[in-house]
Amino acid sequence: EVIKNLRTMYTATLKFSRKPYWTLKSSLEEMSLDNTEVSGNGVEIYNPYPTTACPIIRFHLKTDPHSTLATVKIKMSISSSYDGVYSTKDYSNLGINFLYTHNILDFDIENQRVVVYSPSGEIYKYVDALVPKPIGPGATKIQAEINKDIDYISIIPKWRCL
């Protein structure tokens, strides 16, 4: 039996500012939102956990194989609680270019980025756009303007469990 004694050279105390969490496995699945409800009064989703969630709001764009480049206008509104305050925030982009082969647009709240990519996952570009804040516990309403360039909208909730 060999015993090694190592000298301690440095010690440190670490403090973490974030609470540990796990993402609920079933909330990693993409859920389609009803176009009529989204463009009308909005779709209400419910965060069942007492912590914020950072979902991905995904726009599936219509494509024309005869066109190489298209532009889409995105307008959406999210009503949710964040840090205990319930508010509504509007998000609008006047024109986002995309290729017909890269027709998915993600508003990724956790990574604070907007990405245009293909169904196979190949990234076309990152978009300079305002990204929504994390959504709080309880009910959240998502509304969006469905125009001729948007096929449908989906969400990957990514509920966080403590």
PDB file of C-alpha atoms in Angstrom:
ATOM      1  CA  GLU A   1       0.000   0.000   0.000  1.00  0.00           C
ATOM      2  CA  VAL A   2       1.383   3.356  -1.052  1.00  0.00           C
ATOM      3  CA  ILE A   3       0.309   6.501   0.702  1.00  0.00           C
ATOM      4  CA  LYS A   4       1.124   9.892  -0.798  1.00  0.00           C
ATOM      5  CA  ASN A   5       1.141  12.988   1.286  1.00  0.00           C
ATOM      6  CA  LEU A   6       0.710  16.182  -0.670  1.00  0.00           C
ATOM      7  CA  ARG A   7       1.395  19.582   0.750  1.00  0.00           C
ATOM      8  CA  THR A   8      -1.305  22.218   0.533  1.00  0.00           C
ATOM      9  CA  MET A   9      -0.014  25.226  -1.333  1.00  0.00           C
ATOM     10  CA  TYR A  10      -3.043  27.471  -1.706  1.00  0.00           C
ATOM     11  CA  THR A  11      -6.565  27.511  -0.358  1.00  0.00           C
ATOM     12  CA  ALA A  12      -9.535  29.502  -1.500  1.00  0.00           C
ATOM     13  CA  THR A  13     -13.142  30.070  -0.569  1.00  0.00           C
ATOM     14  CA  LEU A  14     -15.569  30.066  -3.486  1.00  0.00           C
ATOM     15  CA  LYS A  15     -18.969  31.713  -3.506  1.00  0.00           C
ATOM     16  CA  PHE A  16     -21.482  30.978  -6.258  1.00  0.00           C
ATOM     17  CA  SER A  17     -24.025  33.564  -7.292  1.00  0.00           C
ATOM     18  CA  ARG A  18     -26.253  31.136  -9.173  1.00  0.00           C
ATOM     19  CA  LYS A  19     -28.476  28.440  -7.782  1.00  0.00           C
ATOM     20  CA  PRO A  20     -27.901  24.968  -9.152  1.00  0.00           C
ATOM     21  CA  TYR A  21     -30.695  23.627 -11.345  1.00  0.00           C
ATOM     22  CA  TRP A  22     -31.638  20.751 -13.580  1.00  0.00           C
ATOM     23  CA  THR A  23     -33.609  21.087 -16.775  1.00  0.00           C
ATOM     24  CA  LEU A  24     -36.680  18.873 -16.841  1.00  0.00           C
ATOM     25  CA  LYS A  25     -36.093  16.284 -19.577  1.00  0.00           C
ATOM     26  CA  SER A  26     -39.652  16.436 -20.944  1.00  0.00           C
ATOM     27  CA  SER A  27     -39.327  20.216 -21.356  1.00  0.00           C
ATOM     28  CA  LEU A  28     -36.526  19.805 -23.900  1.00  0.00           C
ATOM     29  CA  GLU A  29     -39.028  18.656 -26.530  1.00  0.00           C
ATOM     30  CA  GLU A  30     -40.239  21.131 -29.135  1.00  0.00           C
ATOM     31  CA  MET A  31     -43.931  22.059 -28.799  1.00  0.00           C
ATOM     32  CA  SER A  32     -45.813  23.605 -31.729  1.00  0.00           C
ATOM     33  CA  LEU A  33     -47.959  26.612 -30.902  1.00  0.00           C
ATOM     34  CA  ASP A  34     -51.316  27.129 -32.590  1.00  0.00           C
ATOM     35  CA  ASN A  35     -50.962  29.904 -35.216  1.00  0.00           C
ATOM     36  CA  THR A  36     -54.514  31.168 -34.681  1.00  0.00           C
ATOM     37  CA  GLU A  37     -54.050  31.480 -30.921  1.00  0.00           C
ATOM     38  CA  VAL A  38     -50.548  32.983 -31.200  1.00  0.00           C
ATOM     39  CA  SER A  39     -51.716  35.675 -33.610  1.00  0.00           C
ATOM     40  CA  GLY A  40     -54.965  36.273 -31.698  1.00  0.00           C
ATOM     41  CA  ASN A  41     -55.027  36.584 -27.908  1.00  0.00           C
ATOM     42  CA  GLY A  42     -51.761  34.687 -27.522  1.00  0.00           C
ATOM     43  CA  VAL A  43     -50.806  31.240 -26.273  1.00  0.00           C
ATOM     44  CA  GLU A  44     -50.459  30.791 -22.547  1.00  0.00           C
ATOM     45  CA  ILE A  45     -47.766  28.456 -21.266  1.00  0.00           C
ATOM     46  CA  TYR A  46     -47.278  27.612 -17.599  1.00  0.00           C
ATOM     47  CA  ASN A  47     -43.939  27.344 -15.811  1.00  0.00           C
ATOM     48  CA  PRO A  48     -44.667  24.868 -12.991  1.00  0.00           C
ATOM     49  CA  TYR A  49     -41.421  25.518 -11.087  1.00  0.00           C
ATOM     50  CA  PRO A  50     -40.486  28.327  -8.682  1.00  0.00           C
ATOM     51  CA  THR A  51     -37.550  29.496 -10.772  1.00  0.00           C
ATOM     52  CA  THR A  52     -37.146  31.278 -14.090  1.00  0.00           C
ATOM     53  CA  ALA A  53     -36.943  29.358 -17.355  1.00  0.00           C
ATOM     54  CA  CYS A  54     -34.957  30.212 -20.463  1.00  0.00           C
ATOM     55  CA  PRO A  55     -36.910  28.782 -23.392  1.00  0.00           C
ATOM     56  CA  ILE A  56     -36.098  28.784 -27.083  1.00  0.00           C
ATOM     57  CA  ILE A  57     -38.796  30.450 -29.180  1.00  0.00           C
ATOM     58  CA  ARG A  58     -38.491  29.019 -32.674  1.00  0.00           C
ATOM     59  CA  PHE A  59     -39.900  30.504 -35.872  1.00  0.00           C
ATOM     60  CA  HIS A  60     -40.212  28.065 -38.796  1.00  0.00           C
ATOM     61  CA  LEU A  61     -40.081  30.156 -41.948  1.00  0.00           C
ATOM     62  CA  LYS A  62     -41.751  29.448 -45.288  1.00  0.00           C
ATOM     63  CA  THR A  63     -39.325  29.015 -48.123  1.00  0.00           C
ATOM     64  CA  ASP A  64     -39.422  29.258 -51.872  1.00  0.00           C
ATOM     65  CA  PRO A  65     -36.904  26.892 -53.512  1.00  0.00           C
ATOM     66  CA  HIS A  66     -36.759  29.273 -56.496  1.00  0.00           C
ATOM     67  CA  SER A  67     -35.451  32.070 -54.303  1.00  0.00           C
ATOM     68  CA  THR A  68     -31.965  32.097 -52.785  1.00  0.00           C
ATOM     69  CA  LEU A  69     -32.473  34.818 -50.168  1.00  0.00           C
ATOM     70  CA  ALA A  70     -35.572  36.007 -48.316  1.00  0.00           C
ATOM     71  CA  THR A  71     -36.335  38.530 -45.582  1.00  0.00           C
ATOM     72  CA  VAL A  72     -38.761  38.050 -42.703  1.00  0.00           C
ATOM     73  CA  LYS A  73     -40.226  40.580 -40.279  1.00  0.00           C
ATOM     74  CA  ILE A  74     -40.669  39.303 -36.723  1.00  0.00           C
ATOM     75  CA  LYS A  75     -43.013  40.921 -34.202  1.00  0.00           C
ATOM     76  CA  MET A  76     -43.813  39.222 -30.909  1.00  0.00           C
ATOM     77  CA  SER A  77     -44.890  40.074 -27.399  1.00  0.00           C
ATOM     78  CA  ILE A  78     -44.158  38.144 -24.191  1.00  0.00           C
ATOM     79  CA  SER A  79     -46.100  38.759 -20.977  1.00  0.00           C
ATOM     80  CA  SER A  80     -44.504  37.131 -17.939  1.00  0.00           C
ATOM     81  CA  SER A  81     -43.242  37.682 -14.435  1.00  0.00           C
ATOM     82  CA  TYR A  82     -39.526  38.234 -13.971  1.00  0.00           C
ATOM     83  CA  ASP A  83     -37.997  39.022 -10.579  1.00  0.00           C
ATOM     84  CA  GLY A  84     -41.536  39.146  -9.170  1.00  0.00           C
ATOM     85  CA  VAL A  85     -42.792  41.833 -11.583  1.00  0.00           C
ATOM     86  CA  TYR A  86     -45.386  40.950 -14.235  1.00  0.00           C
ATOM     87  CA  SER A  87     -44.846  42.875 -17.445  1.00  0.00           C
ATOM     88  CA  THR A  88     -45.294  42.788 -21.199  1.00  0.00           C
ATOM     89  CA  LYS A  89     -42.377  43.333 -23.543  1.00  0.00           C
ATOM     90  CA  ASP A  90     -42.585  43.752 -27.303  1.00  0.00           C
ATOM     91  CA  TYR A  91     -39.876  42.494 -29.640  1.00  0.00           C
ATOM     92  CA  SER A  92     -39.650  43.584 -33.249  1.00  0.00           C
ATOM     93  CA  ASN A  93     -37.158  43.063 -36.048  1.00  0.00           C
ATOM     94  CA  LEU A  94     -37.691  44.882 -39.304  1.00  0.00           C
ATOM     95  CA  GLY A  95     -35.870  42.440 -41.534  1.00  0.00           C
ATOM     96  CA  ILE A  96     -33.943  39.234 -40.988  1.00  0.00           C
ATOM     97  CA  ASN A  97     -32.372  37.670 -44.058  1.00  0.00           C
ATOM     98  CA  PHE A  98     -32.325  33.906 -44.470  1.00  0.00           C
ATOM     99  CA  LEU A  99     -31.586  31.346 -47.168  1.00  0.00           C
ATOM    100  CA  TYR A 100     -34.336  28.986 -48.288  1.00  0.00           C
ATOM    101  CA  THR A 101     -32.155  26.111 -47.021  1.00  0.00           C
ATOM    102  CA  HIS A 102     -31.722  27.814 -43.621  1.00  0.00           C
ATOM    103  CA  ASN A 103     -35.278  28.511 -42.574  1.00  0.00           C
ATOM    104  CA  ILE A 104     -35.304  28.210 -38.773  1.00  0.00           C
ATOM    105  CA  LEU A 105     -34.941  31.261 -36.535  1.00  0.00           C
ATOM    106  CA  ASP A 106     -34.294  30.721 -32.812  1.00  0.00           C
ATOM    107  CA  PHE A 107     -34.628  33.279 -30.040  1.00  0.00           C
ATOM    108  CA  ASP A 108     -32.430  31.479 -27.489  1.00  0.00           C
ATOM    109  CA  ILE A 109     -33.025  33.147 -24.133  1.00  0.00           C
ATOM    110  CA  GLU A 110     -30.452  31.133 -22.176  1.00  0.00           C
ATOM    111  CA  ASN A 111     -27.572  31.905 -24.541  1.00  0.00           C
ATOM    112  CA  GLN A 112     -28.906  35.423 -25.282  1.00  0.00           C
ATOM    113  CA  ARG A 113     -28.683  35.070 -29.052  1.00  0.00           C
ATOM    114  CA  VAL A 114     -30.794  34.871 -32.189  1.00  0.00           C
ATOM    115  CA  VAL A 115     -29.664  32.310 -34.760  1.00  0.00           C
ATOM    116  CA  VAL A 116     -30.732  31.433 -38.315  1.00  0.00           C
ATOM    117  CA  TYR A 117     -29.937  27.837 -39.241  1.00  0.00           C
ATOM    118  CA  SER A 118     -30.986  24.852 -41.354  1.00  0.00           C
ATOM    119  CA  PRO A 119     -33.128  21.899 -40.219  1.00  0.00           C
ATOM    120  CA  SER A 120     -29.908  19.845 -40.068  1.00  0.00           C
ATOM    121  CA  GLY A 121     -28.415  22.347 -37.583  1.00  0.00           C
ATOM    122  CA  GLU A 122     -26.002  24.200 -39.890  1.00  0.00           C
ATOM    123  CA  ILE A 123     -25.781  27.828 -38.748  1.00  0.00           C
ATOM    124  CA  TYR A 124     -26.284  30.486 -41.425  1.00  0.00           C
ATOM    125  CA  LYS A 125     -25.781  33.527 -39.191  1.00  0.00           C
ATOM    126  CA  TYR A 126     -26.274  35.158 -35.828  1.00  0.00           C
ATOM    127  CA  VAL A 127     -28.700  38.066 -35.814  1.00  0.00           C
ATOM    128  CA  ASP A 128     -28.251  41.291 -33.871  1.00  0.00           C
ATOM    129  CA  ALA A 129     -31.622  41.363 -32.142  1.00  0.00           C
ATOM    130  CA  LEU A 130     -33.150  41.986 -28.744  1.00  0.00           C
ATOM    131  CA  VAL A 131     -33.584  38.689 -26.877  1.00  0.00           C
ATOM    132  CA  PRO A 132     -36.389  38.233 -24.314  1.00  0.00           C
ATOM    133  CA  LYS A 133     -35.637  37.958 -20.592  1.00  0.00           C
ATOM    134  CA  PRO A 134     -36.064  34.614 -18.807  1.00  0.00           C
ATOM    135  CA  ILE A 135     -39.697  33.856 -17.982  1.00  0.00           C
ATOM    136  CA  GLY A 136     -40.786  33.607 -14.393  1.00  0.00           C
ATOM    137  CA  PRO A 137     -42.847  30.978 -12.609  1.00  0.00           C
ATOM    138  CA  GLY A 138     -46.527  30.749 -13.423  1.00  0.00           C
ATOM    139  CA  ALA A 139     -48.343  31.801 -16.569  1.00  0.00           C
ATOM    140  CA  THR A 140     -46.658  33.394 -19.568  1.00  0.00           C
ATOM    141  CA  LYS A 141     -48.448  34.608 -22.674  1.00  0.00           C
ATOM    142  CA  ILE A 142     -46.729  34.633 -26.059  1.00  0.00           C
ATOM    143  CA  GLN A 143     -48.228  36.595 -28.951  1.00  0.00           C
ATOM    144  CA  ALA A 144     -46.757  37.009 -32.410  1.00  0.00           C
ATOM    145  CA  GLU A 145     -47.748  38.450 -35.737  1.00  0.00           C
ATOM    146  CA  ILE A 146     -48.028  35.581 -38.207  1.00  0.00           C
ATOM    147  CA  ASN A 147     -47.194  36.945 -41.645  1.00  0.00           C
ATOM    148  CA  LYS A 148     -46.824  35.234 -45.018  1.00  0.00           C
ATOM    149  CA  ASP A 149     -43.177  34.326 -44.278  1.00  0.00           C
ATOM    150  CA  ILE A 150     -43.859  32.406 -41.048  1.00  0.00           C
ATOM    151  CA  ASP A 151     -45.002  28.797 -41.338  1.00  0.00           C
ATOM    152  CA  TYR A 152     -45.454  28.194 -37.597  1.00  0.00           C
ATOM    153  CA  ILE A 153     -43.947  28.946 -34.192  1.00  0.00           C
ATOM    154  CA  SER A 154     -42.801  26.464 -31.578  1.00  0.00           C
ATOM    155  CA  ILE A 155     -41.210  26.600 -28.152  1.00  0.00           C
ATOM    156  CA  ILE A 156     -38.747  24.467 -26.225  1.00  0.00           C
ATOM    157  CA  PRO A 157     -39.701  25.409 -22.628  1.00  0.00           C
ATOM    158  CA  LYS A 158     -36.550  24.242 -20.763  1.00  0.00           C
ATOM    159  CA  TRP A 159     -38.210  24.330 -17.323  1.00  0.00           C
ATOM    160  CA  ARG A 160     -35.618  24.509 -14.546  1.00  0.00           C
ATOM    161  CA  CYS A 161     -35.979  22.385 -11.416  1.00  0.00           C
ATOM    162  CA  LEU A 162     -34.049  23.124  -8.238  1.00  0.00           C
TER     163      LEU A 162
END
